[in-house]
Structures are given as structure tokens and as C-alpha cells.
mmCIF file of C-alpha atoms in Angstrom:
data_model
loop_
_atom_site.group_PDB
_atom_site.id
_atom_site.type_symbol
_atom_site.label_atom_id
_atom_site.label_comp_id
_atom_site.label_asym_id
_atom_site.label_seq_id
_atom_site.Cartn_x
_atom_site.Cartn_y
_atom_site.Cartn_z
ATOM 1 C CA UNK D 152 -10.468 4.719 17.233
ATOM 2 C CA UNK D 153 -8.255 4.733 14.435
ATOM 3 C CA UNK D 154 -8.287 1.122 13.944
ATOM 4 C CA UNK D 155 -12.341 1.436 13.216
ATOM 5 C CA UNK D 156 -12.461 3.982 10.895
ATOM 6 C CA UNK D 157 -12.784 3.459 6.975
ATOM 7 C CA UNK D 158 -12.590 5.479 3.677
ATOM 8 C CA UNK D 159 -15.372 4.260 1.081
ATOM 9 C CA UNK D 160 -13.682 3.285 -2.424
ATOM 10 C CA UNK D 161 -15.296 4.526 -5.679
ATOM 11 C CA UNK D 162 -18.007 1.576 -5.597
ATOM 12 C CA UNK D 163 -18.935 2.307 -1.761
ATOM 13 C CA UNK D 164 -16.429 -0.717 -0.550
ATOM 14 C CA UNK D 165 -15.438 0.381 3.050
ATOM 15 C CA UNK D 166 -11.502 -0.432 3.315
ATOM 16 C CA UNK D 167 -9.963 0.599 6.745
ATOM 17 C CA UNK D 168 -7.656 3.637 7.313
ATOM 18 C CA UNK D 169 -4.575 1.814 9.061
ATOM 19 C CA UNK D 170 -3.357 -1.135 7.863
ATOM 20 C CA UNK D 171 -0.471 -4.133 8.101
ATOM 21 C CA UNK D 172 2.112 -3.708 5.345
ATOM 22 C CA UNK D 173 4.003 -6.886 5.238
ATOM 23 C CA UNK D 174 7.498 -6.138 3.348
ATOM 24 C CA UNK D 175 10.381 -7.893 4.528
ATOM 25 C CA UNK D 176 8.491 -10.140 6.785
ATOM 26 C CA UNK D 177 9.992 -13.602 6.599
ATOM 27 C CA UNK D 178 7.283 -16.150 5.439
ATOM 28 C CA UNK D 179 7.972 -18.180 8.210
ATOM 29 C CA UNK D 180 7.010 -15.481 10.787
ATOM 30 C CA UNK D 181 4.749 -13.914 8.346
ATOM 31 C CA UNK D 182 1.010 -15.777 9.889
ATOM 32 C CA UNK D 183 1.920 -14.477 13.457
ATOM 33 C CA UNK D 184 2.489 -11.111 12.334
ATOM 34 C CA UNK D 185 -0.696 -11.373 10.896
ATOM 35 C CA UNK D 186 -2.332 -12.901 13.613
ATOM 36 C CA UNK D 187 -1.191 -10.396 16.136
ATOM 37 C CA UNK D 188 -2.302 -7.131 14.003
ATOM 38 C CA UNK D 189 -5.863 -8.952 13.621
ATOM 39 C CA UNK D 190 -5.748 -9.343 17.286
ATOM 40 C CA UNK D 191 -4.308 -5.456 18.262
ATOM 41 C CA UNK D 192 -7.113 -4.638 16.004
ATOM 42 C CA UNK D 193 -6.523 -4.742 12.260
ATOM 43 C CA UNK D 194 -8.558 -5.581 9.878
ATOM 44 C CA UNK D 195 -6.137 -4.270 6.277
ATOM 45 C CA UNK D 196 -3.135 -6.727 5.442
ATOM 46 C CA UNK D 197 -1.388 -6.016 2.524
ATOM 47 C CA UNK D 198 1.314 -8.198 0.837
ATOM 48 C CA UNK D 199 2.737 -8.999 -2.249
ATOM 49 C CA UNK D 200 4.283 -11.906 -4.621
ATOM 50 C CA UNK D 201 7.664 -10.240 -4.450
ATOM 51 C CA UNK D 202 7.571 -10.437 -1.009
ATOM 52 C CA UNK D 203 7.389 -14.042 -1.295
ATOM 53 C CA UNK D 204 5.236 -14.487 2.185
ATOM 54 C CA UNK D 205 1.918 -15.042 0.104
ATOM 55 C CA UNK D 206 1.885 -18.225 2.084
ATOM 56 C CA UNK D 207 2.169 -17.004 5.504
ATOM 57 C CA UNK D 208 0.138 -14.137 5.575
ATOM 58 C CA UNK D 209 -2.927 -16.329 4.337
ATOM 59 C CA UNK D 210 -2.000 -19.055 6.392
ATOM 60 C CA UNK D 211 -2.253 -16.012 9.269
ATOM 61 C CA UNK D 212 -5.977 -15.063 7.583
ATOM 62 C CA UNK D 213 -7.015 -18.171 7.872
ATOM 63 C CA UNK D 214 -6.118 -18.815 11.800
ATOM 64 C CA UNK D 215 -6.662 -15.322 12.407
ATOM 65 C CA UNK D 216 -9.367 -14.549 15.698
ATOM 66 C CA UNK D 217 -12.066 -13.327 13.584
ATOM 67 C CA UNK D 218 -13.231 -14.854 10.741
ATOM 68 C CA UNK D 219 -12.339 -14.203 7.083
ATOM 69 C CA UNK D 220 -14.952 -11.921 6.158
ATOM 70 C CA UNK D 221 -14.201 -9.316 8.461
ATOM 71 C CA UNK D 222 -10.517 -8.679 6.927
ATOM 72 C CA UNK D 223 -9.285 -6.950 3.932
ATOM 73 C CA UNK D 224 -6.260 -8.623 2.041
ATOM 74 C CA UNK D 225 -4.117 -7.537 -0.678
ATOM 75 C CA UNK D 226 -1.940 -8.500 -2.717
ATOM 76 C CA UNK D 227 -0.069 -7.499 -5.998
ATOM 77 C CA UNK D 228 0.960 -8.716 -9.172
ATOM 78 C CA UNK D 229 5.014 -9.060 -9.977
ATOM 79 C CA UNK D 230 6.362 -5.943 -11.227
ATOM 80 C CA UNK D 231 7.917 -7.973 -14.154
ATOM 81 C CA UNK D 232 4.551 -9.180 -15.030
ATOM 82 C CA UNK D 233 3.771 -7.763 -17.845
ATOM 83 C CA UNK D 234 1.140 -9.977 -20.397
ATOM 84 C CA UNK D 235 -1.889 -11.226 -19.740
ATOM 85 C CA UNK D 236 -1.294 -15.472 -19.891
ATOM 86 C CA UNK D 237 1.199 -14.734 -16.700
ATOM 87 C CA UNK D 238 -1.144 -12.190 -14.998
ATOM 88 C CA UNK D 239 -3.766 -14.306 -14.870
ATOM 89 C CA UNK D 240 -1.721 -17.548 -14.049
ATOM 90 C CA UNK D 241 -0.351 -15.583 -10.667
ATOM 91 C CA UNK D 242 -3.349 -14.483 -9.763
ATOM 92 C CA UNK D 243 -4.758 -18.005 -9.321
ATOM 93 C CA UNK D 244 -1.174 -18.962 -8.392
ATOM 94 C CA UNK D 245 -1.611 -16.481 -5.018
ATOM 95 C CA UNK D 246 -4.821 -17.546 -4.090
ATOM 96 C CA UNK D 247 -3.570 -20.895 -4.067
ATOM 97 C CA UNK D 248 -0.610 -20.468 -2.539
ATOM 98 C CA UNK D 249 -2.531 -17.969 0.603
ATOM 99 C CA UNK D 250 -4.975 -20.923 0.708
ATOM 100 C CA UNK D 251 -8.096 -18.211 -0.245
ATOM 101 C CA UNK D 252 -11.011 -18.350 -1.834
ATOM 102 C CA UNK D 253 -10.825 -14.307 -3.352
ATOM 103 C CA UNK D 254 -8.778 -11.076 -2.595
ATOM 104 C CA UNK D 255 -10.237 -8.100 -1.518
ATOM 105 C CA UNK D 256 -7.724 -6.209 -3.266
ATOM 106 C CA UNK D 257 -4.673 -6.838 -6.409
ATOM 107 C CA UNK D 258 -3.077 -4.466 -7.387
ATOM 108 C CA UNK D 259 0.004 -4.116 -10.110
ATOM 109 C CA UNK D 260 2.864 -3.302 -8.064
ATOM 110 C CA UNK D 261 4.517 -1.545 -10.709
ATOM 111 C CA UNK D 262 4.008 -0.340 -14.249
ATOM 112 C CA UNK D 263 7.396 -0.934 -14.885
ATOM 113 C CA UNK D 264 9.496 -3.717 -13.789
ATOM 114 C CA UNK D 265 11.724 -3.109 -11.141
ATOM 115 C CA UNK D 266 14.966 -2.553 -13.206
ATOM 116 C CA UNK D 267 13.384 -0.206 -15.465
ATOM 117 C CA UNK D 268 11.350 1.618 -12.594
ATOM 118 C CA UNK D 269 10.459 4.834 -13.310
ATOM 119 C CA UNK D 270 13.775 5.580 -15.738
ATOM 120 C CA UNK D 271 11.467 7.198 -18.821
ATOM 121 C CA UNK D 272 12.695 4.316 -21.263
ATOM 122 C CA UNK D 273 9.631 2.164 -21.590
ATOM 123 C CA UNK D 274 6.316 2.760 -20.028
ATOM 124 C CA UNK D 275 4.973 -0.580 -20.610
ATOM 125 C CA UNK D 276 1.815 1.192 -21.404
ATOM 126 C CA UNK D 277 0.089 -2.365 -23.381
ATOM 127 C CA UNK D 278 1.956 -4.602 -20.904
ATOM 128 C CA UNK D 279 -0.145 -2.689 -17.887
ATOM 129 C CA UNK D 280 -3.272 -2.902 -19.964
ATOM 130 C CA UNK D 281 -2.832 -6.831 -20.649
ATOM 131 C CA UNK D 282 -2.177 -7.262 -17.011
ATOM 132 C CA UNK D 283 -5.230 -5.181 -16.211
ATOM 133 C CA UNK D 284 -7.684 -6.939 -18.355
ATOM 134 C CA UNK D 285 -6.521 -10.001 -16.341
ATOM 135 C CA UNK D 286 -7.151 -8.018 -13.029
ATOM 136 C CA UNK D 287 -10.864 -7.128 -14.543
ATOM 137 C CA UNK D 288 -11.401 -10.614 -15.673
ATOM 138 C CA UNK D 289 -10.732 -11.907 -11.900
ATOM 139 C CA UNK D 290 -13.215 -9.333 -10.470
ATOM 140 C CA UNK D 291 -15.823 -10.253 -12.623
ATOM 141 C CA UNK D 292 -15.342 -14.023 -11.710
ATOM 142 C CA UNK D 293 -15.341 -12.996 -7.476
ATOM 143 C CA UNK D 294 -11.700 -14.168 -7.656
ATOM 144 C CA UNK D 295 -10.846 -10.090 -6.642
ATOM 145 C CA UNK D 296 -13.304 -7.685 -5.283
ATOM 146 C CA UNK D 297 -11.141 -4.337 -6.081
ATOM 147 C CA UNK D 298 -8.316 -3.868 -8.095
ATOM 148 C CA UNK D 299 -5.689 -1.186 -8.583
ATOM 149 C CA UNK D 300 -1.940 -0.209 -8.843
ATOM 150 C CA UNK D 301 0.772 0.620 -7.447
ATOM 151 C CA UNK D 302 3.766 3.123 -8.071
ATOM 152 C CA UNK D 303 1.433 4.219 -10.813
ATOM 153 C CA UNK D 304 2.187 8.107 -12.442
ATOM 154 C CA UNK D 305 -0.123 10.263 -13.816
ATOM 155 C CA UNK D 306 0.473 9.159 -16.945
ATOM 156 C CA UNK D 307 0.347 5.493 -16.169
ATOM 157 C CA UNK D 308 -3.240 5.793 -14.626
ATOM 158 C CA UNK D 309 -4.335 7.697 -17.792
ATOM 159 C CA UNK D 310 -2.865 4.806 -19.932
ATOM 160 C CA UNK D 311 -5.634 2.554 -17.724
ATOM 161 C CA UNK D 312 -8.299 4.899 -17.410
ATOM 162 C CA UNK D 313 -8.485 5.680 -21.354
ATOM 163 C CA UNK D 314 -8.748 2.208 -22.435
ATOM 164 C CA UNK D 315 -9.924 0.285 -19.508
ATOM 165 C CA UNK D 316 -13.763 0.272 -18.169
ATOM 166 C CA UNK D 317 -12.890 0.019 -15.146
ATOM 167 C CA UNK D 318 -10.947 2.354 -13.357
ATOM 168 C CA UNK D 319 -8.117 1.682 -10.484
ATOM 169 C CA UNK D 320 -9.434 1.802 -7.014
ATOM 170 C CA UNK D 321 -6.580 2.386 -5.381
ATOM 171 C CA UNK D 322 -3.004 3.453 -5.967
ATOM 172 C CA UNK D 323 -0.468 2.507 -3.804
ATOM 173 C CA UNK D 324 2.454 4.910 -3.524
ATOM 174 C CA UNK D 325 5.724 6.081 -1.731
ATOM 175 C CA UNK D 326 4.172 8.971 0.390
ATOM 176 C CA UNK D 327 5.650 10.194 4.006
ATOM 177 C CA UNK D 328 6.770 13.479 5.510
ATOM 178 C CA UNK D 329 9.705 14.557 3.145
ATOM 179 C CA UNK D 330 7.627 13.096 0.368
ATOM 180 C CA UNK D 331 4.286 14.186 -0.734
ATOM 181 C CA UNK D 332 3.603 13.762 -4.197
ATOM 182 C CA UNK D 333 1.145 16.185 -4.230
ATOM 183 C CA UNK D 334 0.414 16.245 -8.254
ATOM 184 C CA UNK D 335 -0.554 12.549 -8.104
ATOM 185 C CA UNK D 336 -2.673 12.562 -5.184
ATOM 186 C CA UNK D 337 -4.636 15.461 -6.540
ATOM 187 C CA UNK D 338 -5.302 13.403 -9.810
ATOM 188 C CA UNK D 339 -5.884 10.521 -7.973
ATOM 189 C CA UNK D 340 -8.562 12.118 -5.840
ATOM 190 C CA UNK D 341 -10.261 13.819 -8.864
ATOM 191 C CA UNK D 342 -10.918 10.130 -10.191
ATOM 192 C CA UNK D 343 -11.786 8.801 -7.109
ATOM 193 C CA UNK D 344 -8.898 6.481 -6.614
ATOM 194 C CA UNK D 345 -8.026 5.885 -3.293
ATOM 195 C CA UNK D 346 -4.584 6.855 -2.327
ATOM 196 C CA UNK D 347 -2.472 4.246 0.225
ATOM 197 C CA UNK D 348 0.630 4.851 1.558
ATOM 198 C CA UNK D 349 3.338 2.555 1.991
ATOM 199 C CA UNK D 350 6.394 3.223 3.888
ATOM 200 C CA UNK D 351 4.492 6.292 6.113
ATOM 201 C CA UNK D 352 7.757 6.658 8.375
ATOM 202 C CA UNK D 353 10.163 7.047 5.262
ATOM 203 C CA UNK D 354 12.328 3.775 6.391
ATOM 204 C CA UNK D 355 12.717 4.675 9.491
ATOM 205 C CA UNK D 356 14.789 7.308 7.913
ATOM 206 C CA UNK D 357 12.403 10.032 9.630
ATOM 207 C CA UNK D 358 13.153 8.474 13.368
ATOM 208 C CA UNK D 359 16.099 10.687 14.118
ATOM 209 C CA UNK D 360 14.486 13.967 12.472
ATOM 210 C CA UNK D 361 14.852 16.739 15.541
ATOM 211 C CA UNK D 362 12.124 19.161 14.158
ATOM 212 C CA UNK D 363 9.283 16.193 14.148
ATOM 213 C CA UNK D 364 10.642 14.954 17.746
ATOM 214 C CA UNK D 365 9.776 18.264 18.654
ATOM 215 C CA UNK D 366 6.306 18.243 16.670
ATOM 216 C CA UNK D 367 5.751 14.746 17.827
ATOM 217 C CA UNK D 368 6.047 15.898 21.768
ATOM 218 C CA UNK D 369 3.634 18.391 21.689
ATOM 219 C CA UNK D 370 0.520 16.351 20.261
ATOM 220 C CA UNK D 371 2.162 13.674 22.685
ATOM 221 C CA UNK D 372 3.139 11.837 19.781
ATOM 222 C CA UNK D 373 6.625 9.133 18.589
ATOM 223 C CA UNK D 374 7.340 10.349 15.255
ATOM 224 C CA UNK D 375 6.040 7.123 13.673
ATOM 225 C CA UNK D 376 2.880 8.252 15.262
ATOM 226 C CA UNK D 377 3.062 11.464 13.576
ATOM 227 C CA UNK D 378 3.690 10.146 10.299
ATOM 228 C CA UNK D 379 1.507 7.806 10.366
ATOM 229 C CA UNK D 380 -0.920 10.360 11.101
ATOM 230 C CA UNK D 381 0.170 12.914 8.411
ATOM 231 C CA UNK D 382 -0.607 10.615 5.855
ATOM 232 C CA UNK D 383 -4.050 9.639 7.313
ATOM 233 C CA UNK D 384 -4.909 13.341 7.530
ATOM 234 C CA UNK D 385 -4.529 13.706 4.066
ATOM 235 C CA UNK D 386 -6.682 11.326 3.378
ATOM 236 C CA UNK D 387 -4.910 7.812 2.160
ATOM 237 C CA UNK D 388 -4.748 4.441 3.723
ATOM 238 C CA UNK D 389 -1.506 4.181 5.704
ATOM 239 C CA UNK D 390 0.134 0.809 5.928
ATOM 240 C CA UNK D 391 3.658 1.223 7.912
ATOM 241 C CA UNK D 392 5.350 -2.028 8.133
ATOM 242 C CA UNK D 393 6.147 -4.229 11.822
ATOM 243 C CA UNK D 394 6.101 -7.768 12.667
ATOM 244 C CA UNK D 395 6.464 -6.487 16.417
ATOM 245 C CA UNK D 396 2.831 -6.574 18.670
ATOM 246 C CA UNK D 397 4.082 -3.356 20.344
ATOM 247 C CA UNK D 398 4.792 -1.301 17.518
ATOM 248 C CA UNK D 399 1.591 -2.242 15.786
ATOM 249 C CA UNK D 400 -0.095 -1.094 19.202
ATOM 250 C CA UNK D 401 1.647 2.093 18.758
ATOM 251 C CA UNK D 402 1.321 2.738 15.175
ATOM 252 C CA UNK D 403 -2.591 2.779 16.195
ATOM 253 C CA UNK D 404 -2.481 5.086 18.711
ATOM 254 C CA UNK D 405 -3.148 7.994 16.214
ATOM 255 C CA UNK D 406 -6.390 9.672 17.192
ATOM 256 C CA UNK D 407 -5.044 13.157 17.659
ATOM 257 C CA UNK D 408 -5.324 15.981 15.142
ATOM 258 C CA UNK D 409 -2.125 17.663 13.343
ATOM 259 C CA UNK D 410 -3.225 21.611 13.380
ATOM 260 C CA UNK D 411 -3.430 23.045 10.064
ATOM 261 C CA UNK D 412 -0.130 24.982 10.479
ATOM 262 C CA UNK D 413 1.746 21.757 11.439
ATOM 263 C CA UNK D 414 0.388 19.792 8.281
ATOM 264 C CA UNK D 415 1.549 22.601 5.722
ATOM 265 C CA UNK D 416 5.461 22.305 7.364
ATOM 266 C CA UNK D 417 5.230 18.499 7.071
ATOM 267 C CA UNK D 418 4.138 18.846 3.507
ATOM 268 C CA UNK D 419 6.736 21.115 2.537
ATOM 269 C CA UNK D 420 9.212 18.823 4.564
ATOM 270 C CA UNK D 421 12.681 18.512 2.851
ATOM 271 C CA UNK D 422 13.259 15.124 0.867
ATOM 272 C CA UNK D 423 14.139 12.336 3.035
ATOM 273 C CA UNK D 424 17.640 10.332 2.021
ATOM 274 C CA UNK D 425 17.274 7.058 2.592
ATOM 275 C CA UNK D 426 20.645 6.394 2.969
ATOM 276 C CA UNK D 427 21.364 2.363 2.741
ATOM 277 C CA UNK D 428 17.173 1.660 2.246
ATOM 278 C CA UNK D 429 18.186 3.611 -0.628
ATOM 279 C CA UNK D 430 19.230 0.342 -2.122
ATOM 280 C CA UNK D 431 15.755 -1.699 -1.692
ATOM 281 C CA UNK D 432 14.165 -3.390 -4.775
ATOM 282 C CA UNK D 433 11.442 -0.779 -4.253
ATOM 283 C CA UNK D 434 13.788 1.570 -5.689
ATOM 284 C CA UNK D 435 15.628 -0.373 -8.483
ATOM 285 C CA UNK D 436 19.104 -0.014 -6.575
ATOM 286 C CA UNK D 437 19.082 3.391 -7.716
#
């Protein structure tokens, strides 16, 4: 079962294949989201400050029906972060505010902020190194076990990996059907950083897609199953995004195999428009 099996990160830390992301979950129904994935099964929630839930998804840890240990709980430093004085201050500001004693994972969610994302102006190359000397500084006092990025480039994991001693264990990236950045995940893979993949079912912008209805029916499959899937296949952490008990039920139901044949076409898949998600701070407006 799907919701059972683990990768192993770099320094042997099991983190589970299939987790909760928790973007655009209202804080206020944010701890029953969380509660219901722990109880369908899951054992990864992921979060973020800019998603400004901190407080319910560790107030859903805490009440959750199994106890804290067993879970795995993220959550990233602000984009616009970029020094180490406010790195460190939100760090200790989210475990506050979640009500937890340490993260199993923080991650930059950015190396640029979110206006600049990406653009080629300013890679923020010292800001992301201040930020990550806070992020080492917090694993070596048990405040985070791993830590990693997000959005992060080749060249932006070099930046870390040159002048860091410890190296990301995890990067968090845009990676679905229609979008498989598969430069980055091969570099990411030869350094043993753990690939995860937010947004697995493109924004839902994959859901009307008539070639992976027709995949999806012959491995009796939804396409969010397929996605979902895909990305698993290939080896990151997927962490599609529902505050609904059914859909998390279904997003799990993903032990079946994609043939060989069928995982080259979904690689090769077109890119997806996004059409109005297009407009999410995830991708700067742009």
C-alpha cells in the first residue's frame, strides 16, 4: 500500500511516498484536513508560512489519531526571506505558532522571492546561503531534522552545495505530466536529494486531458490517480493538494504500475496551460 511505502533521504531518514500538501487550505479548516489524511492513512503533511495555516495544520498534528512521532511535517521558510536574523526568527516563529517541539522537514520555498521568481535578474545566491546557515543551525539544535529547498535550479543547489556542509535533502518542485523537468531531477538524484512534487495533477488543469482519460481507464485509474502515480514512478514524493476525505482516499489508491511505454508518452507530454492558476503566487502572476 502506497500509503506505507517510503524513500530513504541521503542520511537513511525514511520519509513516505504520498503525502498531504496543504496550499490554499483555510487555517480554520486546516487541523481537520489534517486530521482526516492522518486517519485515511498519511503520515507526510507539508505546509508553509505563506500559506498562513502554520497554526492549523499543527493544531491538526497535535490532535491527530496517532501520536506525533509517527508523522512527518514540513514546512518552509518565506520566499522573501532572505538574511539570516529573519530566517532564524521564523523558524522559531513556526514552531511556535504549530505549537511543536521540531520539524521534520524546512525547506526554503524559493531562492528568489516571489516577484522576482525565476526572472534571471538576481539569484539571491548569499541571501539563500544566510538563510541556509540558519536552516543548519536549527538542525544541529533538534529544532529541524532535514532541511532543503524548494523551486531550487541547478544552479541554485550548486550555490548551496559549494559553500554549505550540508547538502539539501530534498527539493521541492513543480513536476506533473506536461512537466517533467528532467535536467533537475537528474542532478538532483546524482546528489542524492530527494525530489517531491507539488501540484502532481497540474491544477487540476490535467482533469479534462482526453488522451490520459483514456490511459487512466485502462490501468483502472482517475487521472489524478495517474498522475499521482507518474510522479511516484519516477521516484519523488508526491504531495497533491485536498481538504476533501474522499479525494485523499482516492489519491491513495495508486498501487498499479504505469508500463514502460505509457511512462515515456507522459514524460514527453505537451506543457500544461494553466489557464487562470496561471495567476497563483507560485508563479509570480506571470
Amino acid at each position: 500500500m502506497i500509503l506505507e511505502e517510503t524513500y530513504k533521504l541521503a542520511d537513511g531518514t525514511a520519509i513516505p511516498k504520498l503525502g498531504l500538501g496543504t496550499w490554499l487550505i483555510d487555517d480554520d479548516k486546516a487541523a481537520q484536513a489534517v486530521r482526516d489524511a492522518v486517519d485515511c492513512g498519511y503520515r507526510l503533511i507539508d505546509t508553509a508560512q505563506a500559506y498562513g495555516n502554520e497554526a492549523g495544520v499543527g493544531e491538526g498534528v497535535r490532535t491527530a489519531s496517532v501520536p506525533r512521532e509517527q508523522l512527518f511535517v514540513g514546512s518552509k521558510i518565506a520566499a522573501e526571506l532572505k538574511d539570516y536574523d529573519s530566517a532564524k526568527k521564523s523558524i522559531d516563529e513556526t514552531l511556535e505558532k504549530m505549537g511543536l517541539d521540531y520539524l521534520d522537514q524546512m525547506i526554503i520555498h524559493s531562492p528568489e522571492p516571489w516577484g522576482h521568481f525565476h526572472n534571471g535578474s538576481n539569484h539571491y545566491y548569499h541571501g539563500n546561503l544566510e538563510v541556509w546557515r540558519a536552516l543548519e543551525e536549527a538542525k544541529e539544535a533538534g529544532k529541524v531534522r532535514e532541511i532543503g529547498v524548494s523551486n531550487f535550479l541547478e544552479s541554485d543547489l550548486k550555490n548551496i552545495i559549494d559553500n554549505s556542509s550540508d547538502v539539501p535533502a530534498v527539493n521541492q518542485i513543480l513536476f506533473h505530466v506536461g512537466h517533467t523537468p528532467r535536467g533537475l531531477i537528474t542532478y538532483c538524484q546524482a546528489h542524492n536529494i530527494q525530489v517531491e512534487a507539488y501540484s502532481p495533477v497540474a491544477h487540476g488543469a490535467l482533469l479534462k486531458d482526453e488522451q490520459l482519460q483514456s490511459m487512466a481507464q485502462r490501468y483502472g485509474a482517475s487521472i489524478p490517480q495517474l498522475c499521482i502515480r507518474y510522479v511516484i514512478q519516477c521516484g519523488a514524493v508526491a504531495l497533491p493538494k485536498t481538504a476533501n476525505p474522499e479525494h485523499m482516499k482516492d489519491n491513495a489508491q495508486v498501487d498499479f504500475v504505469i508500463s514502460g511505454e505509457d511512462m515515456d508518452y507522459l514524460a514527453g507530454a505537451a506543457d500544461v496551460d494553466y489557464g487562470k492558476d496561471s495567476a497563483f503566487p507560485v508563479f509570480s502572476g506571470r
